[in-house]
C-alpha cells in the first residue's frame, strides 16, 4: 500500500471537488480585497496557497511530480473559476495555471487601491456613533480600520528597523484610538 502524505500540497482530500464553495460571496469586482483575503485563507487551509502565490513552480512535463501538479492546479483553477461572477469567469477560463489566473485577478481588480484607500479614510473620519450602541459603532469602525490596515500593512521588522517599526505602529495605534474617540457621541467627550 502507498503511504499518502496529507501534508503535501499535492494531497487532495476525498471531499474536495471542483465545485466546492470555499468562500462566499463570489468575486464581483468591488469586493476583490475581501474576496482575495478570504480566498487566500481558504487556500492556505487546504494547503493549496502555493499554487497561487508563486512558491510552487510548475514542474516540467517529464518530471514525476507533473501529473500531481497538473491535477491540483486544475482543481485550484476550477475553484477560482467557480468562485467569481460569470462575467469574470469568462475572462479567466482559458488561463492555464491557477497562479496566472490569480495574478490576472489581482492586476485587474487591485488597480483601485488609491481610490479605495481614500474612501476608507473618508469613511473612518466621518463615521459617528449616532443612535448605535458603542459596541455596534466599534464593530463598524473596526471593519473599516482593519480594511485600511490591510491596504497599508506595516513592513516586517528586521534588526535595523525594529525601533522605527515600533514607533510607526504606535503612531498608527494612536491614530486609530483618536479616530474612534472622535466618532463617539458627546456624552463620551470626557474619555
mmCIF file with all atom_site columns, C-alpha atoms in Angstrom:
data_model
loop_
_atom_site.group_PDB
_atom_site.id
_atom_site.type_symbol
_atom_site.label_atom_id
_atom_site.label_alt_id
_atom_site.label_comp_id
_atom_site.label_asym_id
_atom_site.label_entity_id
_atom_site.label_seq_id
_atom_site.pdbx_PDB_ins_code
_atom_site.Cartn_x
_atom_site.Cartn_y
_atom_site.Cartn_z
_atom_site.occupancy
_atom_site.B_iso_or_equiv
_atom_site.pdbx_formal_charge
_atom_site.auth_seq_id
_atom_site.auth_comp_id
_atom_site.auth_asym_id
_atom_site.auth_atom_id
_atom_site.pdbx_PDB_model_num
ATOM 1   C CA . UNK A 1 1   ? 0.000   0.000  0.000   1.00 0.00 ? 1   UNK A CA 1
ATOM 2   C CA . UNK A 1 2   ? 1.262   3.503  -0.870  1.00 0.00 ? 2   UNK A CA 1
ATOM 3   C CA . UNK A 1 3   ? 1.576   5.956  2.014   1.00 0.00 ? 3   UNK A CA 1
ATOM 4   C CA . UNK A 1 4   ? -0.298  9.206  1.456   1.00 0.00 ? 4   UNK A CA 1
ATOM 5   C CA . UNK A 1 5   ? 1.346   12.378 2.712   1.00 0.00 ? 5   UNK A CA 1
ATOM 6   C CA . UNK A 1 6   ? -1.626  14.510 3.789   1.00 0.00 ? 6   UNK A CA 1
ATOM 7   C CA . UNK A 1 7   ? 0.691   17.478 4.418   1.00 0.00 ? 7   UNK A CA 1
ATOM 8   C CA . UNK A 1 8   ? 1.729   17.645 0.753   1.00 0.00 ? 8   UNK A CA 1
ATOM 9   C CA . UNK A 1 9   ? 0.325   20.400 -1.433  1.00 0.00 ? 9   UNK A CA 1
ATOM 10  C CA . UNK A 1 10  ? -0.460  17.605 -3.882  1.00 0.00 ? 10  UNK A CA 1
ATOM 11  C CA . UNK A 1 11  ? -2.787  15.833 -1.471  1.00 0.00 ? 11  UNK A CA 1
ATOM 12  C CA . UNK A 1 12  ? -6.453  16.110 -2.428  1.00 0.00 ? 12  UNK A CA 1
ATOM 13  C CA . UNK A 1 13  ? -8.935  15.206 0.268   1.00 0.00 ? 13  UNK A CA 1
ATOM 14  C CA . UNK A 1 14  ? -11.743 12.926 -0.966  1.00 0.00 ? 14  UNK A CA 1
ATOM 15  C CA . UNK A 1 15  ? -14.322 15.656 -0.203  1.00 0.00 ? 15  UNK A CA 1
ATOM 16  C CA . UNK A 1 16  ? -12.570 18.249 -2.367  1.00 0.00 ? 16  UNK A CA 1
ATOM 17  C CA . UNK A 1 17  ? -14.062 18.744 -5.785  1.00 0.00 ? 17  UNK A CA 1
ATOM 18  C CA . UNK A 1 18  ? -14.044 21.434 -8.497  1.00 0.00 ? 18  UNK A CA 1
ATOM 19  C CA . UNK A 1 19  ? -17.364 22.972 -7.450  1.00 0.00 ? 19  UNK A CA 1
ATOM 20  C CA . UNK A 1 20  ? -16.558 23.175 -3.726  1.00 0.00 ? 20  UNK A CA 1
ATOM 21  C CA . UNK A 1 21  ? -17.619 26.550 -2.315  1.00 0.00 ? 21  UNK A CA 1
ATOM 22  C CA . UNK A 1 22  ? -14.620 27.850 -0.363  1.00 0.00 ? 22  UNK A CA 1
ATOM 23  C CA . UNK A 1 23  ? -15.783 31.444 0.163   1.00 0.00 ? 23  UNK A CA 1
ATOM 24  C CA . UNK A 1 24  ? -18.921 33.485 -0.154  1.00 0.00 ? 24  UNK A CA 1
ATOM 25  C CA . UNK A 1 25  ? -19.909 35.759 -1.814  1.00 0.00 ? 25  UNK A CA 1
ATOM 26  C CA . UNK A 1 26  ? -18.256 35.224 -5.181  1.00 0.00 ? 26  UNK A CA 1
ATOM 27  C CA . UNK A 1 27  ? -15.886 37.832 -6.596  1.00 0.00 ? 27  UNK A CA 1
ATOM 28  C CA . UNK A 1 28  ? -17.873 40.513 -8.398  1.00 0.00 ? 28  UNK A CA 1
ATOM 29  C CA . UNK A 1 29  ? -15.179 43.178 -8.741  1.00 0.00 ? 29  UNK A CA 1
ATOM 30  C CA . UNK A 1 30  ? -15.732 45.743 -5.984  1.00 0.00 ? 30  UNK A CA 1
ATOM 31  C CA . UNK A 1 31  ? -15.385 43.058 -3.307  1.00 0.00 ? 31  UNK A CA 1
ATOM 32  C CA . UNK A 1 32  ? -11.945 41.970 -4.574  1.00 0.00 ? 32  UNK A CA 1
ATOM 33  C CA . UNK A 1 33  ? -9.986  42.705 -1.394  1.00 0.00 ? 33  UNK A CA 1
ATOM 34  C CA . UNK A 1 34  ? -12.340 40.905 0.965   1.00 0.00 ? 34  UNK A CA 1
ATOM 35  C CA . UNK A 1 35  ? -12.741 38.043 -1.517  1.00 0.00 ? 35  UNK A CA 1
ATOM 36  C CA . UNK A 1 36  ? -8.993  37.649 -2.132  1.00 0.00 ? 36  UNK A CA 1
ATOM 37  C CA . UNK A 1 37  ? -8.229  37.707 1.590   1.00 0.00 ? 37  UNK A CA 1
ATOM 38  C CA . UNK A 1 38  ? -10.911 35.080 2.297   1.00 0.00 ? 38  UNK A CA 1
ATOM 39  C CA . UNK A 1 39  ? -9.800  33.002 -0.674  1.00 0.00 ? 39  UNK A CA 1
ATOM 40  C CA . UNK A 1 40  ? -6.138  33.155 0.379   1.00 0.00 ? 40  UNK A CA 1
ATOM 41  C CA . UNK A 1 41  ? -7.092  31.905 3.848   1.00 0.00 ? 41  UNK A CA 1
ATOM 42  C CA . UNK A 1 42  ? -9.206  29.098 2.371   1.00 0.00 ? 42  UNK A CA 1
ATOM 43  C CA . UNK A 1 43  ? -6.393  28.037 0.038   1.00 0.00 ? 43  UNK A CA 1
ATOM 44  C CA . UNK A 1 44  ? -3.921  28.138 2.919   1.00 0.00 ? 44  UNK A CA 1
ATOM 45  C CA . UNK A 1 45  ? -6.225  25.926 4.961   1.00 0.00 ? 45  UNK A CA 1
ATOM 46  C CA . UNK A 1 46  ? -6.475  23.491 2.027   1.00 0.00 ? 46  UNK A CA 1
ATOM 47  C CA . UNK A 1 47  ? -2.651  23.612 1.669   1.00 0.00 ? 47  UNK A CA 1
ATOM 48  C CA . UNK A 1 48  ? -3.054  24.944 -1.869  1.00 0.00 ? 48  UNK A CA 1
ATOM 49  C CA . UNK A 1 49  ? -1.885  28.571 -1.427  1.00 0.00 ? 49  UNK A CA 1
ATOM 50  C CA . UNK A 1 50  ? 1.421   27.710 -3.098  1.00 0.00 ? 50  UNK A CA 1
ATOM 51  C CA . UNK A 1 51  ? -0.442  27.245 -6.386  1.00 0.00 ? 51  UNK A CA 1
ATOM 52  C CA . UNK A 1 52  ? -1.451  30.921 -6.461  1.00 0.00 ? 52  UNK A CA 1
ATOM 53  C CA . UNK A 1 53  ? 1.333   32.705 -4.587  1.00 0.00 ? 53  UNK A CA 1
ATOM 54  C CA . UNK A 1 54  ? 4.174   31.571 -6.850  1.00 0.00 ? 54  UNK A CA 1
ATOM 55  C CA . UNK A 1 55  ? 6.042   29.480 -4.284  1.00 0.00 ? 55  UNK A CA 1
ATOM 56  C CA . UNK A 1 56  ? 5.277   26.220 -6.085  1.00 0.00 ? 56  UNK A CA 1
ATOM 57  C CA . UNK A 1 57  ? 6.670   26.313 -9.598  1.00 0.00 ? 57  UNK A CA 1
ATOM 58  C CA . UNK A 1 58  ? 5.168   24.336 -12.441 1.00 0.00 ? 58  UNK A CA 1
ATOM 59  C CA . UNK A 1 59  ? 7.339   21.237 -12.966 1.00 0.00 ? 59  UNK A CA 1
ATOM 60  C CA . UNK A 1 60  ? 8.499   20.325 -16.457 1.00 0.00 ? 60  UNK A CA 1
ATOM 61  C CA . UNK A 1 61  ? 6.237   17.823 -18.199 1.00 0.00 ? 61  UNK A CA 1
ATOM 62  C CA . UNK A 1 62  ? 8.616   14.866 -17.787 1.00 0.00 ? 62  UNK A CA 1
ATOM 63  C CA . UNK A 1 63  ? 9.037   15.467 -14.037 1.00 0.00 ? 63  UNK A CA 1
ATOM 64  C CA . UNK A 1 64  ? 7.389   12.680 -11.982 1.00 0.00 ? 64  UNK A CA 1
ATOM 65  C CA . UNK A 1 65  ? 5.517   15.356 -9.988  1.00 0.00 ? 65  UNK A CA 1
ATOM 66  C CA . UNK A 1 66  ? 3.980   16.934 -13.094 1.00 0.00 ? 66  UNK A CA 1
ATOM 67  C CA . UNK A 1 67  ? 0.793   14.783 -13.156 1.00 0.00 ? 67  UNK A CA 1
ATOM 68  C CA . UNK A 1 68  ? 0.128   15.572 -9.473  1.00 0.00 ? 68  UNK A CA 1
ATOM 69  C CA . UNK A 1 69  ? 0.849   19.267 -10.036 1.00 0.00 ? 69  UNK A CA 1
ATOM 70  C CA . UNK A 1 70  ? -1.453  19.337 -13.078 1.00 0.00 ? 70  UNK A CA 1
ATOM 71  C CA . UNK A 1 71  ? -4.300  17.695 -11.169 1.00 0.00 ? 71  UNK A CA 1
ATOM 72  C CA . UNK A 1 72  ? -4.017  20.069 -8.199  1.00 0.00 ? 72  UNK A CA 1
ATOM 73  C CA . UNK A 1 73  ? -3.512  23.119 -10.407 1.00 0.00 ? 73  UNK A CA 1
ATOM 74  C CA . UNK A 1 74  ? -6.690  22.220 -12.299 1.00 0.00 ? 74  UNK A CA 1
ATOM 75  C CA . UNK A 1 75  ? -8.577  21.826 -9.020  1.00 0.00 ? 75  UNK A CA 1
ATOM 76  C CA . UNK A 1 76  ? -7.430  25.221 -7.708  1.00 0.00 ? 76  UNK A CA 1
ATOM 77  C CA . UNK A 1 77  ? -8.118  26.842 -11.080 1.00 0.00 ? 77  UNK A CA 1
ATOM 78  C CA . UNK A 1 78  ? -11.626 25.389 -11.084 1.00 0.00 ? 78  UNK A CA 1
ATOM 79  C CA . UNK A 1 79  ? -12.210 26.760 -7.578  1.00 0.00 ? 79  UNK A CA 1
ATOM 80  C CA . UNK A 1 80  ? -11.175 30.202 -8.796  1.00 0.00 ? 80  UNK A CA 1
ATOM 81  C CA . UNK A 1 81  ? -13.476 29.977 -11.820 1.00 0.00 ? 81  UNK A CA 1
ATOM 82  C CA . UNK A 1 82  ? -16.434 28.812 -9.711  1.00 0.00 ? 82  UNK A CA 1
ATOM 83  C CA . UNK A 1 83  ? -15.909 31.496 -7.072  1.00 0.00 ? 83  UNK A CA 1
ATOM 84  C CA . UNK A 1 84  ? -16.093 34.518 -9.354  1.00 0.00 ? 84  UNK A CA 1
ATOM 85  C CA . UNK A 1 85  ? -19.053 36.035 -11.174 1.00 0.00 ? 85  UNK A CA 1
ATOM 86  C CA . UNK A 1 86  ? -19.935 34.578 -14.565 1.00 0.00 ? 86  UNK A CA 1
ATOM 87  C CA . UNK A 1 87  ? -18.614 37.682 -16.340 1.00 0.00 ? 87  UNK A CA 1
ATOM 88  C CA . UNK A 1 88  ? -15.250 37.444 -14.574 1.00 0.00 ? 88  UNK A CA 1
ATOM 89  C CA . UNK A 1 89  ? -15.097 33.670 -15.110 1.00 0.00 ? 89  UNK A CA 1
ATOM 90  C CA . UNK A 1 90  ? -15.294 34.211 -18.877 1.00 0.00 ? 90  UNK A CA 1
ATOM 91  C CA . UNK A 1 91  ? -12.094 36.255 -18.624 1.00 0.00 ? 91  UNK A CA 1
ATOM 92  C CA . UNK A 1 92  ? -10.040 33.618 -16.807 1.00 0.00 ? 92  UNK A CA 1
ATOM 93  C CA . UNK A 1 93  ? -11.449 30.325 -18.068 1.00 0.00 ? 93  UNK A CA 1
ATOM 94  C CA . UNK A 1 94  ? -8.738  29.863 -20.708 1.00 0.00 ? 94  UNK A CA 1
ATOM 95  C CA . UNK A 1 95  ? -5.821  30.661 -18.409 1.00 0.00 ? 95  UNK A CA 1
ATOM 96  C CA . UNK A 1 96  ? -3.736  27.524 -17.857 1.00 0.00 ? 96  UNK A CA 1
ATOM 97  C CA . UNK A 1 97  ? -2.426  27.955 -14.330 1.00 0.00 ? 97  UNK A CA 1
ATOM 98  C CA . UNK A 1 98  ? -4.005  28.947 -11.037 1.00 0.00 ? 98  UNK A CA 1
ATOM 99  C CA . UNK A 1 99  ? -1.035  31.266 -10.466 1.00 0.00 ? 99  UNK A CA 1
ATOM 100 C CA . UNK A 1 100 ? -1.682  33.156 -13.717 1.00 0.00 ? 100 UNK A CA 1
ATOM 101 C CA . UNK A 1 101 ? -5.429  33.365 -13.029 1.00 0.00 ? 101 UNK A CA 1
ATOM 102 C CA . UNK A 1 102 ? -4.768  34.703 -9.518  1.00 0.00 ? 102 UNK A CA 1
ATOM 103 C CA . UNK A 1 103 ? -2.274  37.221 -10.910 1.00 0.00 ? 103 UNK A CA 1
ATOM 104 C CA . UNK A 1 104 ? -4.778  38.318 -13.582 1.00 0.00 ? 104 UNK A CA 1
ATOM 105 C CA . UNK A 1 105 ? -7.493  38.880 -10.984 1.00 0.00 ? 105 UNK A CA 1
ATOM 106 C CA . UNK A 1 106 ? -5.104  40.859 -8.799  1.00 0.00 ? 106 UNK A CA 1
ATOM 107 C CA . UNK A 1 107 ? -3.914  43.030 -11.686 1.00 0.00 ? 107 UNK A CA 1
ATOM 108 C CA . UNK A 1 108 ? -7.451  43.646 -12.855 1.00 0.00 ? 108 UNK A CA 1
ATOM 109 C CA . UNK A 1 109 ? -9.098  44.452 -9.545  1.00 0.00 ? 109 UNK A CA 1
ATOM 110 C CA . UNK A 1 110 ? -6.361  45.926 -7.349  1.00 0.00 ? 110 UNK A CA 1
ATOM 111 C CA . UNK A 1 111 ? -5.939  48.980 -9.566  1.00 0.00 ? 111 UNK A CA 1
ATOM 112 C CA . UNK A 1 112 ? -8.406  50.908 -7.433  1.00 0.00 ? 112 UNK A CA 1
ATOM 113 C CA . UNK A 1 113 ? -6.193  50.814 -4.343  1.00 0.00 ? 113 UNK A CA 1
ATOM 114 C CA . UNK A 1 114 ? -5.784  54.561 -4.038  1.00 0.00 ? 114 UNK A CA 1
ATOM 115 C CA . UNK A 1 115 ? -9.453  55.250 -4.610  1.00 0.00 ? 115 UNK A CA 1
ATOM 116 C CA . UNK A 1 116 ? -10.459 52.626 -2.044  1.00 0.00 ? 116 UNK A CA 1
ATOM 117 C CA . UNK A 1 117 ? -7.902  53.879 0.493   1.00 0.00 ? 117 UNK A CA 1
ATOM 118 C CA . UNK A 1 118 ? -9.219  57.407 0.061   1.00 0.00 ? 118 UNK A CA 1
ATOM 119 C CA . UNK A 1 119 ? -12.790 56.186 0.522   1.00 0.00 ? 119 UNK A CA 1
ATOM 120 C CA . UNK A 1 120 ? -11.837 54.198 3.618   1.00 0.00 ? 120 UNK A CA 1
ATOM 121 C CA . UNK A 1 121 ? -10.128 57.216 5.183   1.00 0.00 ? 121 UNK A CA 1
ATOM 122 C CA . UNK A 1 122 ? -13.185 59.353 4.440   1.00 0.00 ? 122 UNK A CA 1
ATOM 123 C CA . UNK A 1 123 ? -15.473 56.695 5.932   1.00 0.00 ? 123 UNK A CA 1
ATOM 124 C CA . UNK A 1 124 ? -13.268 56.283 9.015   1.00 0.00 ? 124 UNK A CA 1
ATOM 125 C CA . UNK A 1 125 ? -13.118 60.018 9.721   1.00 0.00 ? 125 UNK A CA 1
ATOM 126 C CA . UNK A 1 126 ? -16.818 60.597 9.068   1.00 0.00 ? 126 UNK A CA 1
ATOM 127 C CA . UNK A 1 127 ? -18.138 57.575 10.992  1.00 0.00 ? 127 UNK A CA 1
ATOM 128 C CA . UNK A 1 128 ? -20.183 58.643 14.011  1.00 0.00 ? 128 UNK A CA 1
ATOM 129 C CA . UNK A 1 129 ? -21.833 56.631 16.755  1.00 0.00 ? 129 UNK A CA 1
ATOM 130 C CA . UNK A 1 130 ? -25.201 58.338 16.326  1.00 0.00 ? 130 UNK A CA 1
ATOM 131 C CA . UNK A 1 131 ? -28.043 56.102 17.539  1.00 0.00 ? 131 UNK A CA 1
ATOM 132 C CA . UNK A 1 132 ? -25.840 52.990 17.550  1.00 0.00 ? 132 UNK A CA 1
ATOM 133 C CA . UNK A 1 133 ? -24.580 51.339 20.699  1.00 0.00 ? 133 UNK A CA 1
ATOM 134 C CA . UNK A 1 134 ? -20.876 51.708 21.416  1.00 0.00 ? 134 UNK A CA 1
ATOM 135 C CA . UNK A 1 135 ? -20.458 48.033 20.511  1.00 0.00 ? 135 UNK A CA 1
ATOM 136 C CA . UNK A 1 136 ? -22.156 48.452 17.124  1.00 0.00 ? 136 UNK A CA 1
ATOM 137 C CA . UNK A 1 137 ? -20.213 51.645 16.411  1.00 0.00 ? 137 UNK A CA 1
ATOM 138 C CA . UNK A 1 138 ? -16.936 49.949 17.402  1.00 0.00 ? 138 UNK A CA 1
ATOM 139 C CA . UNK A 1 139 ? -17.696 46.978 15.135  1.00 0.00 ? 139 UNK A CA 1
ATOM 140 C CA . UNK A 1 140 ? -18.350 49.257 12.146  1.00 0.00 ? 140 UNK A CA 1
ATOM 141 C CA . UNK A 1 141 ? -15.214 51.248 12.938  1.00 0.00 ? 141 UNK A CA 1
ATOM 142 C CA . UNK A 1 142 ? -13.067 48.127 13.356  1.00 0.00 ? 142 UNK A CA 1
ATOM 143 C CA . UNK A 1 143 ? -14.183 46.726 9.977   1.00 0.00 ? 143 UNK A CA 1
ATOM 144 C CA . UNK A 1 144 ? -13.163 49.950 8.211   1.00 0.00 ? 144 UNK A CA 1
ATOM 145 C CA . UNK A 1 145 ? -9.892  50.278 10.138  1.00 0.00 ? 145 UNK A CA 1
ATOM 146 C CA . UNK A 1 146 ? -8.831  46.684 9.500   1.00 0.00 ? 146 UNK A CA 1
ATOM 147 C CA . UNK A 1 147 ? -9.556  47.004 5.790   1.00 0.00 ? 147 UNK A CA 1
ATOM 148 C CA . UNK A 1 148 ? -7.490  50.203 5.723   1.00 0.00 ? 148 UNK A CA 1
ATOM 149 C CA . UNK A 1 149 ? -4.613  48.433 7.528   1.00 0.00 ? 149 UNK A CA 1
ATOM 150 C CA . UNK A 1 150 ? -4.853  45.605 5.012   1.00 0.00 ? 150 UNK A CA 1
ATOM 151 C CA . UNK A 1 151 ? -4.178  48.129 2.237   1.00 0.00 ? 151 UNK A CA 1
ATOM 152 C CA . UNK A 1 152 ? -1.377  49.754 4.211   1.00 0.00 ? 152 UNK A CA 1
ATOM 153 C CA . UNK A 1 153 ? 0.417   46.919 6.020   1.00 0.00 ? 153 UNK A CA 1
ATOM 154 C CA . UNK A 1 154 ? 3.424   47.697 8.162   1.00 0.00 ? 154 UNK A CA 1
ATOM 155 C CA . UNK A 1 155 ? 6.612   46.255 6.727   1.00 0.00 ? 155 UNK A CA 1
ATOM 156 C CA . UNK A 1 156 ? 8.158   43.368 8.647   1.00 0.00 ? 156 UNK A CA 1
ATOM 157 C CA . UNK A 1 157 ? 10.697  44.305 11.259  1.00 0.00 ? 157 UNK A CA 1
ATOM 158 C CA . UNK A 1 158 ? 14.354  43.420 10.784  1.00 0.00 ? 158 UNK A CA 1
ATOM 159 C CA . UNK A 1 159 ? 17.142  44.108 13.258  1.00 0.00 ? 159 UNK A CA 1
ATOM 160 C CA . UNK A 1 160 ? 17.866  47.550 11.766  1.00 0.00 ? 160 UNK A CA 1
ATOM 161 C CA . UNK A 1 161 ? 14.304  48.826 11.613  1.00 0.00 ? 161 UNK A CA 1
ATOM 162 C CA . UNK A 1 162 ? 12.647  47.416 14.753  1.00 0.00 ? 162 UNK A CA 1
ATOM 163 C CA . UNK A 1 163 ? 12.700  50.730 16.614  1.00 0.00 ? 163 UNK A CA 1
ATOM 164 C CA . UNK A 1 164 ? 11.245  52.593 13.635  1.00 0.00 ? 164 UNK A CA 1
ATOM 165 C CA . UNK A 1 165 ? 8.666   49.841 13.116  1.00 0.00 ? 165 UNK A CA 1
ATOM 166 C CA . UNK A 1 166 ? 7.606   50.072 16.761  1.00 0.00 ? 166 UNK A CA 1
ATOM 167 C CA . UNK A 1 167 ? 7.269   53.865 16.548  1.00 0.00 ? 167 UNK A CA 1
ATOM 168 C CA . UNK A 1 168 ? 5.195   53.706 13.359  1.00 0.00 ? 168 UNK A CA 1
ATOM 169 C CA . UNK A 1 169 ? 2.954   51.034 14.894  1.00 0.00 ? 169 UNK A CA 1
ATOM 170 C CA . UNK A 1 170 ? 2.451   53.199 17.994  1.00 0.00 ? 170 UNK A CA 1
ATOM 171 C CA . UNK A 1 171 ? 1.515   56.185 15.788  1.00 0.00 ? 171 UNK A CA 1
ATOM 172 C CA . UNK A 1 172 ? -0.944  54.041 13.847  1.00 0.00 ? 172 UNK A CA 1
ATOM 173 C CA . UNK A 1 173 ? -2.497  52.640 17.032  1.00 0.00 ? 173 UNK A CA 1
ATOM 174 C CA . UNK A 1 174 ? -2.847  56.152 18.470  1.00 0.00 ? 174 UNK A CA 1
ATOM 175 C CA . UNK A 1 175 ? -4.420  57.394 15.220  1.00 0.00 ? 175 UNK A CA 1
ATOM 176 C CA . UNK A 1 176 ? -6.929  54.558 15.419  1.00 0.00 ? 176 UNK A CA 1
ATOM 177 C CA . UNK A 1 177 ? -7.861  55.380 19.009  1.00 0.00 ? 177 UNK A CA 1
ATOM 178 C CA . UNK A 1 178 ? -8.247  59.082 18.224  1.00 0.00 ? 178 UNK A CA 1
ATOM 179 C CA . UNK A 1 179 ? -10.433 58.424 15.171  1.00 0.00 ? 179 UNK A CA 1
ATOM 180 C CA . UNK A 1 180 ? -12.620 56.067 17.197  1.00 0.00 ? 180 UNK A CA 1
ATOM 181 C CA . UNK A 1 181 ? -12.973 58.530 20.078  1.00 0.00 ? 181 UNK A CA 1
ATOM 182 C CA . UNK A 1 182 ? -13.840 61.404 17.728  1.00 0.00 ? 182 UNK A CA 1
ATOM 183 C CA . UNK A 1 183 ? -16.818 59.430 16.433  1.00 0.00 ? 183 UNK A CA 1
ATOM 184 C CA . UNK A 1 184 ? -18.304 58.768 19.863  1.00 0.00 ? 184 UNK A CA 1
ATOM 185 C CA . UNK A 1 185 ? -21.351 60.749 20.971  1.00 0.00 ? 185 UNK A CA 1
ATOM 186 C CA . UNK A 1 186 ? -20.823 63.873 23.092  1.00 0.00 ? 186 UNK A CA 1
ATOM 187 C CA . UNK A 1 187 ? -21.726 62.094 26.340  1.00 0.00 ? 187 UNK A CA 1
ATOM 188 C CA . UNK A 1 188 ? -18.370 60.288 25.976  1.00 0.00 ? 188 UNK A CA 1
ATOM 189 C CA . UNK A 1 189 ? -16.413 63.526 25.446  1.00 0.00 ? 189 UNK A CA 1
ATOM 190 C CA . UNK A 1 190 ? -14.601 63.159 28.775  1.00 0.00 ? 190 UNK A CA 1
ATOM 191 C CA . UNK A 1 191 ? -12.997 59.870 27.695  1.00 0.00 ? 191 UNK A CA 1
#
